[in-house]
């Protein structure tokens, strides 16, 4: 039988257990001398204990503790947590955290709402064109291929170039070096296999690069299965091409349907003995034009686009788009010289092409293709780029139509070929005129681009002189918009000499004076045989004889080389906001000098680019632009050993010299009224220096 403890025993029991299990002397307050506080000092708390009540019927006992202690039971913790000195700071901290979170969310939302759209990959990097026959040979047959391109991808990383465009590599009889397509879904064996393409694309993406390929919608090869079925009268394919009755003798057309002339010369009509009719070809007779007024043809070519987008290509360059549609009435085109005998017309330039290019309905087709590409652009970081190719010469308004409208997008931009005319009259004033021509005609807010060389035009080093290579590359890489570089221009490659019996180009075979082979010679990589392009005994075109003094490897070891300058400029363009999305103000031009300013709203740093495209001169820009400072620092010069600072009242430049001058100002040139007609901006944004961010609606 359990004995009930006396009152005195209970008191001793409680005291003993309090000493053993509750007292925490580590939390006792001590003075600086180690003495304990006097009895009654410090904050106390009363805890009602009921542990013994159930066992012994004890009444409520009071327990007093000096401070909170580690390991305290929940009952003790709750006693302290309800006190004002603990509760109030906790509540203040809680609501302060809530307020900070709300402010952060609001600021983030505001920044997102006010921030301009980030530049896409096709805006932030130069586009580098590869002519695949001439870039790198991997199988020793003397012709470049896809594996060769894959082996040279590090070159683009070195150049700070992130977008690569490869000219046609489709299966083809090669009558026009790949622009005569036999199968849009196959790789020509001379370039490799579809597996080689997949490996190349994967390697490109692994390096953070983007791939643009050619899409050739206007025509196919006469070996294409569609054409074979069309000429044989297969019902579905009968109208895949443009067939018309004509008169012929022994296969030679004696009376074509009209006077239309091929781009390559002579009649645009060819008689086919199998079908007994003539078909239209605006290029070679081996390149019959597709009939895009046939809905099945449009669907077939749209499916080709889908095929390559599903493969993962990042962009398409739409070739020769202005020729896609022809007038249905087939009337004769007007002669440039009305007095010329119609029977003597054999050149494309002898007619006005009112009925064979830029016809009504063309832009509806292109807008439809843009919509297809948009379907594949929803994944973050996988925007699909579209550029159109159309030489419209003096009809620049036609070129601008490829941008689309404010309601319907078309191309991201049409290729700007007007700088290709610069060598014809090289001067500061001519360059100013060509730049302003594009910028003043471009629809507001759209994105410009610049081309100074391609596979159809002479290389800069040969068209003008090697001494202008650097200054023209500086022009290309400091103007607003997307620059396009043709392979070899970064090292200043020159044209090769091709004798008449060596001509490969079909256009050159028709007219040797128009031969394009000299601009397509093998890439010059190093000083080894065949310039490191191929280990074959013979290359498809000769390597330039001076490749040992002009090649990539040699220039990589020379800080004053064109390659080093190109690399410096691409890095500068990428790192400086005014150079890749700011204003451009064309401030001066004369026979020798073209000068323009790159600046950004809200940013005090600006750049003055001075290009000498004539003879050596000394230019005073402060006289014509007093808003400029007296001095500026030389950020980049095409000549080594230039000064660190330069007086803008006496800018001395040599022939072919270019300068990127950096200065600081609070007076932007684009806000000066007399320069407003010469200032242009795309993707407008302003800089908020306090936060170091860009914002729009400024």
XYZ file of C-alpha atoms in Angstrom:
698
model
C 0.000 0.000 0.000
C 1.362 3.340 -1.057
C 2.114 5.715 1.817
C 1.045 9.310 1.400
C 3.989 11.734 1.778
C 3.824 14.381 4.419
C 3.834 18.031 3.536
C 7.432 18.403 4.584
C 8.530 15.397 2.507
C 6.754 16.753 -0.533
C 8.520 20.044 -0.177
C 11.910 18.354 0.003
C 11.061 16.170 -3.024
C 10.160 19.151 -5.177
C 13.257 21.027 -4.118
C 15.502 18.055 -4.928
C 14.061 17.574 -8.408
C 14.165 21.248 -9.128
C 17.876 21.176 -8.351
C 18.552 18.090 -10.466
C 16.364 18.588 -13.494
C 15.344 22.208 -13.904
C 18.023 24.530 -12.646
C 20.407 25.628 -15.488
C 23.270 27.467 -13.925
C 24.817 28.094 -17.319
C 22.190 30.767 -17.860
C 22.561 32.420 -14.455
C 23.489 36.049 -14.786
C 26.883 36.984 -13.501
C 28.530 40.289 -13.108
C 31.828 41.263 -14.610
C 33.600 40.075 -11.435
C 31.857 36.712 -11.512
C 29.468 37.552 -8.684
C 25.861 36.471 -8.936
C 22.977 38.934 -8.908
C 21.230 39.592 -5.684
C 18.154 37.670 -4.874
C 15.092 39.044 -6.601
C 17.045 40.767 -9.356
C 16.311 40.007 -12.985
C 13.163 39.042 -14.751
C 11.168 36.163 -13.336
C 8.422 34.003 -14.747
C 5.948 31.814 -12.948
C 5.185 28.375 -14.373
C 2.405 26.287 -12.883
C 3.505 22.661 -12.519
C 0.930 19.937 -12.292
C 3.169 16.918 -12.781
C 2.768 15.681 -9.230
C -0.901 16.483 -8.869
C -2.033 13.309 -10.557
C 0.304 11.138 -8.499
C 0.142 12.775 -5.135
C -2.834 15.118 -5.274
C -0.560 18.153 -4.916
C -1.972 21.605 -5.284
C -0.591 23.939 -7.967
C 3.034 24.853 -7.357
C 4.804 27.911 -8.590
C 8.241 27.639 -10.244
C 10.466 30.649 -10.835
C 13.382 30.804 -13.403
C 15.690 33.764 -14.019
C 15.994 33.581 -17.907
C 14.963 31.324 -20.821
C 17.314 28.387 -21.118
C 18.284 25.808 -23.731
C 16.092 22.734 -23.786
C 13.212 24.366 -21.930
C 9.882 22.507 -22.202
C 7.052 23.821 -24.324
C 5.139 25.151 -21.322
C 8.104 27.329 -20.363
C 8.688 28.508 -23.930
C 5.057 29.542 -24.302
C 5.224 31.549 -21.096
C 8.122 33.618 -22.440
C 6.869 33.905 -26.057
C 3.714 35.697 -24.992
C 5.586 38.472 -23.264
C 5.542 41.835 -25.084
C 9.316 42.166 -25.202
C 9.489 38.993 -27.319
C 6.182 39.158 -29.173
C 6.477 42.740 -30.475
C 9.891 42.386 -32.240
C 8.690 39.129 -33.758
C 5.577 40.720 -35.181
C 7.520 43.727 -36.463
C 9.991 41.408 -38.203
C 7.150 39.377 -39.731
C 5.321 42.367 -41.194
C 8.572 43.938 -42.343
C 9.350 40.722 -44.242
C 5.889 40.745 -45.830
C 6.287 44.393 -46.826
C 9.753 43.782 -48.327
C 8.400 40.832 -50.295
C 5.549 42.906 -51.694
C 7.896 45.750 -52.599
C 10.288 43.308 -54.280
C 7.454 41.754 -56.290
C 6.193 45.209 -57.304
C 9.652 46.420 -58.307
C 10.290 43.217 -60.264
C 6.962 43.509 -62.082
C 7.661 47.169 -62.869
C 11.129 46.409 -64.193
C 9.753 43.608 -66.373
C 6.961 45.843 -67.669
C 9.301 48.719 -68.452
C 12.246 46.679 -69.731
C 12.780 46.515 -73.489
C 12.744 43.146 -75.143
C 16.107 41.430 -75.003
C 17.932 41.301 -78.311
C 17.527 37.931 -79.990
C 20.498 35.868 -81.144
C 20.182 37.110 -84.730
C 20.489 40.714 -83.486
C 23.314 40.306 -80.991
C 25.868 38.574 -83.221
C 27.321 38.931 -86.703
C 26.198 36.318 -89.229
C 29.081 34.432 -90.873
C 28.455 33.029 -94.359
C 30.104 29.745 -95.342
C 30.344 28.621 -98.948
C 30.568 24.886 -98.156
C 32.600 23.867 -101.217
C 35.397 26.165 -100.065
C 35.506 26.137 -96.267
C 37.147 22.852 -95.253
C 37.627 19.474 -96.960
C 37.615 16.444 -94.631
C 37.731 13.540 -97.116
C 40.577 14.648 -99.421
C 38.458 15.057 -102.561
C 39.356 18.740 -102.933
C 35.824 19.960 -102.135
C 34.651 21.302 -98.776
C 32.032 19.343 -96.817
C 29.938 19.269 -93.646
C 32.466 17.339 -91.571
C 35.045 19.926 -92.541
C 32.809 22.702 -91.229
C 32.338 20.780 -87.978
C 36.103 20.504 -87.601
C 36.424 24.300 -87.825
C 33.669 25.417 -85.444
C 36.171 26.736 -82.905
C 37.017 29.464 -85.408
C 33.607 31.072 -84.804
C 34.029 30.890 -81.051
C 37.388 32.634 -81.459
C 35.761 35.366 -83.566
C 32.919 35.972 -81.063
C 30.496 35.012 -83.846
C 27.400 33.081 -82.805
C 25.428 32.683 -86.041
C 26.599 30.617 -89.014
C 24.900 30.573 -92.411
C 25.750 27.711 -94.762
C 25.014 28.016 -98.486
C 23.177 25.098 -100.198
C 24.225 21.512 -99.511
C 21.096 19.724 -100.822
C 21.282 16.789 -103.219
C 21.911 18.351 -106.604
C 23.313 17.707 -110.101
C 25.464 20.790 -109.352
C 24.633 22.679 -112.516
C 24.459 25.771 -110.288
C 26.484 24.439 -107.343
C 23.538 23.415 -105.185
C 20.985 26.009 -106.201
C 19.489 23.388 -108.529
C 17.928 21.067 -105.948
C 17.104 17.475 -106.790
C 15.866 16.575 -103.298
C 15.156 19.115 -100.561
C 15.340 16.433 -97.860
C 18.703 14.898 -98.746
C 22.349 15.954 -98.469
C 24.426 15.830 -101.617
C 27.092 13.082 -101.292
C 29.820 15.583 -102.122
C 29.038 17.310 -98.794
C 28.347 14.179 -96.745
C 25.259 12.481 -95.334
C 22.246 13.429 -93.255
C 24.057 11.922 -90.274
C 26.921 14.337 -90.934
C 24.426 17.194 -90.936
C 22.856 16.045 -87.661
C 26.294 15.808 -86.059
C 27.211 19.258 -87.338
C 23.989 20.789 -86.023
C 24.484 19.144 -82.638
C 28.054 20.434 -82.417
C 26.936 23.931 -83.393
C 24.343 23.977 -80.631
C 26.778 22.480 -78.108
C 28.982 25.552 -78.627
C 26.083 27.940 -78.159
C 26.008 28.798 -81.877
C 23.030 29.058 -84.254
C 22.655 27.616 -87.765
C 21.010 29.306 -90.746
C 20.563 27.358 -93.993
C 19.466 28.265 -97.494
C 15.908 27.617 -98.641
C 15.489 27.775 -102.429
C 11.779 28.087 -103.206
C 11.658 29.482 -106.752
C 12.808 26.424 -108.669
C 14.069 22.857 -108.521
C 16.475 20.841 -110.611
C 15.079 19.266 -113.763
C 16.128 15.963 -112.118
C 13.678 16.472 -109.246
C 10.958 13.803 -109.088
C 8.261 16.507 -109.243
C 9.542 17.732 -112.596
C 9.893 14.212 -113.972
C 6.280 13.449 -113.070
C 5.127 16.819 -114.400
C 6.743 16.349 -117.820
C 5.262 12.843 -117.975
C 1.785 14.245 -117.371
C 1.129 12.624 -113.987
C -2.168 14.198 -112.981
C -1.229 15.615 -109.567
C 2.033 17.101 -110.869
C 0.904 18.443 -114.255
C 0.788 22.045 -113.017
C 3.674 21.922 -110.538
C 5.678 23.940 -113.081
C 4.784 26.619 -115.632
C 4.113 24.986 -118.979
C 3.002 26.793 -122.133
C 2.667 25.916 -125.798
C 5.470 27.143 -128.025
C 7.023 26.489 -131.429
C 10.311 24.627 -131.795
C 12.497 23.009 -134.421
C 14.689 20.049 -133.441
C 14.267 20.908 -129.762
C 15.187 24.566 -130.222
C 12.490 27.100 -129.372
C 11.722 29.210 -132.426
C 8.734 31.094 -131.022
C 8.606 31.241 -127.208
C 5.415 32.233 -125.358
C 6.871 35.724 -124.753
C 10.122 37.722 -124.657
C 11.102 36.882 -121.056
C 14.849 36.436 -120.538
C 16.669 34.266 -117.997
C 18.898 35.840 -115.342
C 21.750 33.875 -116.914
C 20.865 35.132 -120.398
C 18.835 34.032 -123.437
C 15.195 32.994 -123.443
C 13.567 31.971 -120.166
C 11.657 29.225 -122.024
C 12.914 25.718 -122.771
C 11.191 23.133 -124.965
C 10.638 19.660 -123.476
C 10.217 16.898 -126.039
C 8.529 14.520 -123.591
C 5.659 16.863 -122.804
C 5.771 18.770 -126.083
C 5.602 22.168 -124.388
C 7.924 24.865 -123.094
C 8.580 25.369 -119.381
C 9.693 28.570 -117.669
C 13.137 28.866 -116.108
C 14.249 32.240 -114.751
C 17.729 30.863 -114.124
C 19.381 27.903 -115.895
C 17.337 25.665 -118.181
C 18.137 22.915 -115.675
C 16.258 24.964 -113.023
C 12.539 24.970 -113.953
C 10.380 27.456 -112.016
C 7.770 26.067 -109.648
C 4.163 27.194 -110.062
C 3.242 28.735 -106.709
C -0.264 29.504 -107.922
C -0.835 25.770 -107.452
C -1.849 25.210 -103.808
C -0.189 21.777 -103.772
C 3.175 23.323 -104.658
C 2.855 25.833 -101.825
C 2.036 23.025 -99.400
C 4.961 20.910 -100.620
C 7.447 23.729 -100.070
C 5.918 24.620 -96.710
C 6.406 20.992 -95.670
C 10.076 21.308 -96.649
C 10.368 24.250 -94.248
C 8.770 22.179 -91.495
C 11.185 19.315 -92.181
C 14.254 21.438 -91.519
C 12.734 23.296 -88.571
C 11.931 19.964 -86.950
C 15.545 18.990 -87.561
C 16.452 21.941 -85.351
C 17.864 24.569 -87.721
C 17.624 28.058 -86.252
C 16.973 30.121 -89.363
C 16.309 30.149 -93.097
C 17.668 32.427 -95.767
C 14.981 32.626 -98.463
C 16.763 32.656 -101.816
C 15.697 34.749 -104.823
C 12.231 35.357 -103.399
C 11.194 38.084 -105.821
C 11.027 35.503 -108.635
C 8.540 33.208 -106.859
C 5.488 34.485 -108.780
C 5.048 35.586 -112.383
C 2.168 37.451 -114.026
C -0.445 34.998 -115.263
C -1.119 36.969 -118.451
C 2.431 36.267 -119.774
C 2.724 39.596 -121.620
C 6.033 40.706 -123.109
C 8.153 42.767 -120.743
C 9.051 46.338 -121.784
C 12.447 46.878 -123.368
C 14.947 49.181 -121.689
C 15.845 50.455 -125.151
C 12.646 50.626 -127.217
C 14.733 51.021 -130.383
C 16.543 47.714 -129.895
C 15.600 44.861 -132.206
C 13.517 42.464 -130.037
C 15.197 39.485 -131.660
C 18.575 40.669 -130.349
C 17.533 40.793 -126.712
C 19.505 38.118 -124.850
C 20.510 39.779 -121.563
C 18.395 40.063 -118.435
C 19.377 43.719 -118.063
C 17.805 44.622 -121.431
C 14.241 44.323 -120.105
C 12.178 45.926 -117.350
C 10.957 42.990 -115.274
C 7.430 44.159 -114.593
C 5.908 40.698 -114.943
C 8.561 38.314 -113.661
C 9.438 39.610 -110.195
C 7.757 41.131 -107.112
C 4.252 40.158 -108.202
C 1.074 40.588 -106.177
C 0.685 37.659 -103.788
C 4.396 37.213 -103.147
C 4.260 38.721 -99.663
C 1.228 36.653 -98.702
C 3.320 33.525 -99.317
C 6.251 34.850 -97.305
C 3.995 35.913 -94.433
C 2.562 32.399 -94.367
C 6.061 30.960 -94.057
C 6.847 33.410 -91.267
C 3.802 32.107 -89.390
C 5.055 28.540 -89.796
C 8.413 29.563 -88.357
C 6.640 31.258 -85.459
C 5.044 27.912 -84.605
C 8.542 26.585 -83.937
C 9.662 29.691 -82.024
C 7.666 29.179 -78.825
C 10.393 27.312 -76.948
C 12.597 29.742 -74.960
C 15.892 30.399 -76.697
C 14.780 28.712 -79.923
C 13.513 31.632 -81.990
C 13.527 30.791 -85.726
C 15.030 33.516 -87.886
C 13.990 34.385 -91.448
C 15.892 36.581 -93.907
C 15.018 37.220 -97.539
C 17.360 37.711 -100.474
C 16.283 40.078 -103.205
C 18.401 42.391 -105.348
C 16.101 45.328 -106.002
C 18.781 47.887 -106.864
C 17.297 51.393 -107.095
C 13.820 50.122 -106.095
C 14.584 50.168 -102.387
C 10.901 50.521 -101.526
C 10.361 46.991 -102.809
C 13.121 45.716 -100.562
C 11.577 47.354 -97.495
C 8.308 45.515 -98.125
C 9.974 42.284 -96.972
C 9.933 43.611 -93.401
C 6.156 43.118 -93.463
C 3.716 45.531 -91.885
C 2.858 46.675 -88.383
C 0.133 44.015 -88.387
C 1.821 41.082 -90.114
C 5.489 40.183 -89.750
C 7.456 38.849 -92.689
C 11.252 38.615 -92.733
C 13.226 39.671 -89.668
C 15.052 41.717 -92.270
C 15.764 41.587 -96.000
C 19.426 41.454 -96.911
C 20.858 44.923 -97.442
C 23.116 44.715 -100.491
C 23.602 48.440 -101.034
C 27.060 48.574 -99.419
C 28.169 46.147 -102.137
C 28.132 49.221 -104.399
C 30.673 51.048 -102.217
C 33.752 49.956 -104.221
C 32.315 51.574 -107.351
C 32.792 55.051 -105.842
C 34.746 54.634 -102.640
C 34.608 57.820 -100.578
C 33.326 59.107 -97.273
C 30.394 60.818 -98.935
C 29.389 57.713 -100.937
C 29.438 55.632 -97.772
C 27.302 58.217 -95.979
C 24.764 58.141 -98.829
C 24.497 54.336 -98.813
C 24.054 54.114 -95.045
C 21.464 56.884 -94.986
C 19.636 55.331 -97.955
C 18.856 52.236 -95.906
C 18.256 53.885 -92.535
C 15.943 56.579 -93.890
C 13.841 54.109 -95.910
C 13.648 51.348 -93.298
C 10.269 51.236 -91.497
C 10.453 52.806 -88.044
C 11.538 50.449 -85.286
C 12.754 47.657 -87.556
C 16.207 46.111 -87.486
C 18.868 46.971 -90.126
C 21.603 44.750 -91.526
C 24.727 45.227 -93.621
C 26.518 43.125 -96.237
C 29.876 44.044 -97.776
C 30.656 40.728 -99.480
C 29.138 37.399 -100.524
C 29.563 34.527 -102.990
C 28.278 36.644 -105.893
C 30.524 39.698 -105.471
C 34.254 40.519 -105.513
C 36.133 40.480 -102.235
C 36.805 43.873 -100.653
C 40.579 43.438 -100.774
C 40.377 43.064 -104.562
C 37.432 45.353 -105.296
C 39.213 48.304 -103.689
C 42.530 47.517 -102.002
C 43.909 45.567 -99.060
C 44.498 48.815 -97.205
C 40.718 49.289 -96.931
C 39.934 45.846 -95.481
C 40.197 46.963 -91.854
C 38.265 50.193 -92.197
C 35.400 48.465 -94.028
C 35.245 45.728 -91.388
C 35.105 48.519 -88.797
C 32.210 50.082 -90.698
C 30.424 46.724 -90.831
C 30.833 45.989 -87.118
C 30.026 49.430 -85.678
C 26.880 50.329 -87.622
C 23.562 49.508 -85.907
C 21.949 46.182 -86.806
C 23.250 42.787 -87.855
C 26.484 42.579 -89.871
C 26.984 39.695 -92.312
C 30.534 38.559 -93.053
C 31.561 36.368 -95.967
C 34.132 33.711 -95.113
C 37.711 34.969 -95.446
C 36.825 38.656 -95.100
C 38.078 38.561 -91.501
C 41.620 37.946 -92.805
C 41.360 40.055 -95.959
C 41.319 37.273 -98.570
C 41.598 38.402 -102.177
C 40.092 37.156 -105.443
C 41.938 34.438 -107.314
C 42.735 34.447 -111.024
C 40.705 31.885 -112.987
C 41.468 31.270 -116.646
C 38.611 30.760 -119.061
C 39.265 27.026 -119.314
C 39.131 26.723 -115.481
C 35.710 28.344 -115.082
C 33.276 26.330 -112.961
C 30.544 28.943 -112.511
C 27.611 28.444 -114.961
C 27.084 32.211 -115.126
C 30.764 32.586 -115.991
C 30.506 29.977 -118.711
C 27.747 32.028 -120.351
C 29.649 35.298 -119.870
C 33.291 35.013 -118.659
C 33.221 38.662 -117.596
C 30.552 37.709 -115.004
C 32.466 34.717 -113.616
C 32.009 34.387 -109.828
C 34.668 31.733 -109.229
C 37.347 34.271 -108.174
C 35.315 35.101 -105.026
C 34.858 31.439 -104.004
C 38.406 30.157 -103.556
C 39.334 27.792 -100.665
C 39.616 29.244 -97.168
C 43.201 30.044 -96.148
C 43.804 28.419 -92.758
C 47.575 28.095 -92.511
C 50.846 27.890 -94.476
C 50.660 24.157 -95.219
C 49.914 22.853 -98.749
C 46.497 23.962 -100.035
C 46.390 26.478 -97.150
C 45.197 23.773 -94.748
C 41.926 23.520 -96.691
C 42.498 20.052 -98.137
C 45.042 17.233 -98.346
C 43.941 16.423 -101.908
C 46.319 16.754 -104.832
C 43.985 19.275 -106.437
C 41.268 21.516 -105.031
C 38.053 22.335 -106.887
C 39.306 25.908 -107.376
C 42.911 27.041 -106.985
C 44.108 28.334 -103.631
C 45.282 31.947 -103.699
C 49.038 31.929 -104.430
C 49.775 34.281 -101.499
C 48.079 32.115 -98.880
C 51.347 31.647 -96.978
C 51.354 35.334 -96.008
C 47.596 35.647 -95.549
C 46.049 32.920 -93.418
C 44.259 32.427 -90.105
C 47.132 30.847 -88.204
C 49.598 33.579 -89.094
C 47.160 36.348 -88.199
C 46.235 34.769 -84.869
C 49.828 35.385 -83.841
C 49.819 39.002 -85.025
C 48.067 41.550 -82.798
C 47.980 44.096 -85.639
C 46.381 41.748 -88.197
C 42.903 42.105 -89.768
C 41.841 39.009 -87.820
C 42.880 40.552 -84.494
C 40.988 43.750 -85.336
C 37.886 41.819 -86.379
C 37.916 39.922 -83.094
C 38.439 43.119 -81.095
C 35.501 44.795 -82.811
C 33.096 41.867 -82.303
C 33.972 41.824 -78.590
C 33.526 45.607 -78.338
C 30.194 45.445 -80.134
C 28.996 42.773 -77.729
C 30.116 44.554 -74.558
C 29.092 48.174 -75.251
C 25.391 49.040 -75.159
C 25.577 52.040 -77.535
C 27.174 49.872 -80.223
C 24.640 47.088 -80.332
C 21.336 48.816 -79.644
C 21.825 52.581 -79.434
C 21.299 55.537 -81.731
C 23.396 56.219 -84.811
C 23.847 59.857 -85.857
C 25.573 60.551 -89.163
C 27.483 63.696 -88.277
C 30.000 64.231 -91.077
C 31.036 63.145 -94.554
C 33.314 64.476 -97.247
C 35.432 63.009 -100.017
C 37.676 61.267 -97.476
C 35.856 60.938 -94.147
C 32.648 59.362 -92.944
C 31.926 59.915 -89.234
C 29.012 58.886 -87.056
C 28.144 58.768 -83.370
C 26.742 55.782 -81.441
C 24.954 56.717 -78.208
C 22.231 55.518 -75.863
C 19.653 57.571 -73.944
C 20.623 57.909 -70.302
C 24.180 56.639 -70.767
C 26.982 59.185 -70.630
C 29.398 56.978 -72.592
C 29.257 57.468 -76.361
C 31.396 56.517 -79.349
C 32.520 58.528 -82.338
C 33.525 56.392 -85.327
C 35.754 58.095 -87.883
C 36.469 56.222 -91.123
C 38.927 57.345 -93.807
C 37.799 55.995 -97.177
C 39.893 58.375 -99.265
C 43.171 60.153 -98.713
C 44.941 61.133 -95.503
C 43.302 64.118 -93.861
C 42.912 66.209 -90.711
C 39.293 66.783 -89.688
C 37.867 69.294 -87.210
C 34.594 67.838 -85.966
C 34.126 70.292 -83.108
C 33.485 72.997 -85.671
C 30.507 71.181 -87.189
C 29.423 69.406 -84.003
C 30.177 71.771 -81.098
C 28.294 69.420 -78.749
C 31.248 67.029 -78.981
C 33.944 67.314 -76.304
C 37.392 68.660 -77.127
C 39.073 65.286 -76.629
C 38.215 61.604 -76.764
C 40.083 58.436 -75.913
C 41.088 56.058 -78.714
C 39.300 52.795 -77.970
C 40.187 50.994 -81.227
C 42.333 51.960 -84.198
C 42.958 50.081 -87.413
C 46.586 51.215 -87.217
C 48.898 50.042 -84.471
C 50.697 52.550 -82.271
C 48.021 55.243 -82.376
C 47.632 57.823 -79.603
C 45.652 57.104 -76.429
C 43.702 60.362 -76.682
C 42.864 62.554 -79.652
C 41.745 66.118 -80.122
C 38.426 66.207 -81.954
C 39.433 69.556 -83.397
C 42.218 67.899 -85.366
C 41.505 64.228 -86.079
C 44.369 63.004 -88.203
C 43.720 59.841 -90.240
C 45.670 58.019 -92.924
C 44.210 56.343 -96.012
C 42.138 53.352 -94.913
C 42.366 54.209 -91.217
C 39.455 53.819 -88.866
C 39.008 55.025 -85.292
C 36.567 54.184 -82.516
C 36.764 57.131 -80.107
C 35.117 56.992 -76.690
C 33.918 60.071 -74.832
C 31.463 61.107 -72.113
C 28.691 63.629 -72.533
C 25.391 64.876 -71.151
C 24.368 66.339 -74.522
C 23.267 63.485 -76.822
C 23.625 64.314 -80.503
C 20.231 62.813 -81.380
C 18.550 65.497 -79.237
C 20.163 68.298 -81.243
C 17.540 69.580 -83.677
C 19.840 70.039 -86.675
C 20.864 66.345 -86.556
C 17.444 64.781 -86.090
C 17.063 63.865 -89.762
C 20.410 62.071 -89.601
C 19.785 60.130 -86.378
C 18.166 56.697 -86.349
C 17.404 54.051 -83.749
C 16.031 50.499 -83.691
C 14.760 48.707 -80.581
C 14.888 51.994 -78.655
C 15.867 51.752 -75.000
C 17.131 54.041 -72.256
C 19.677 53.423 -69.540
C 18.824 53.938 -65.845
C 22.221 54.443 -64.257
C 21.020 54.185 -60.625
C 20.029 50.545 -61.139
C 22.179 49.774 -64.155
C 19.201 48.605 -66.235
C 17.497 49.424 -69.532
C 13.927 50.613 -69.787
C 11.573 51.522 -72.599
C 8.893 54.206 -73.057
C 11.507 56.894 -72.659
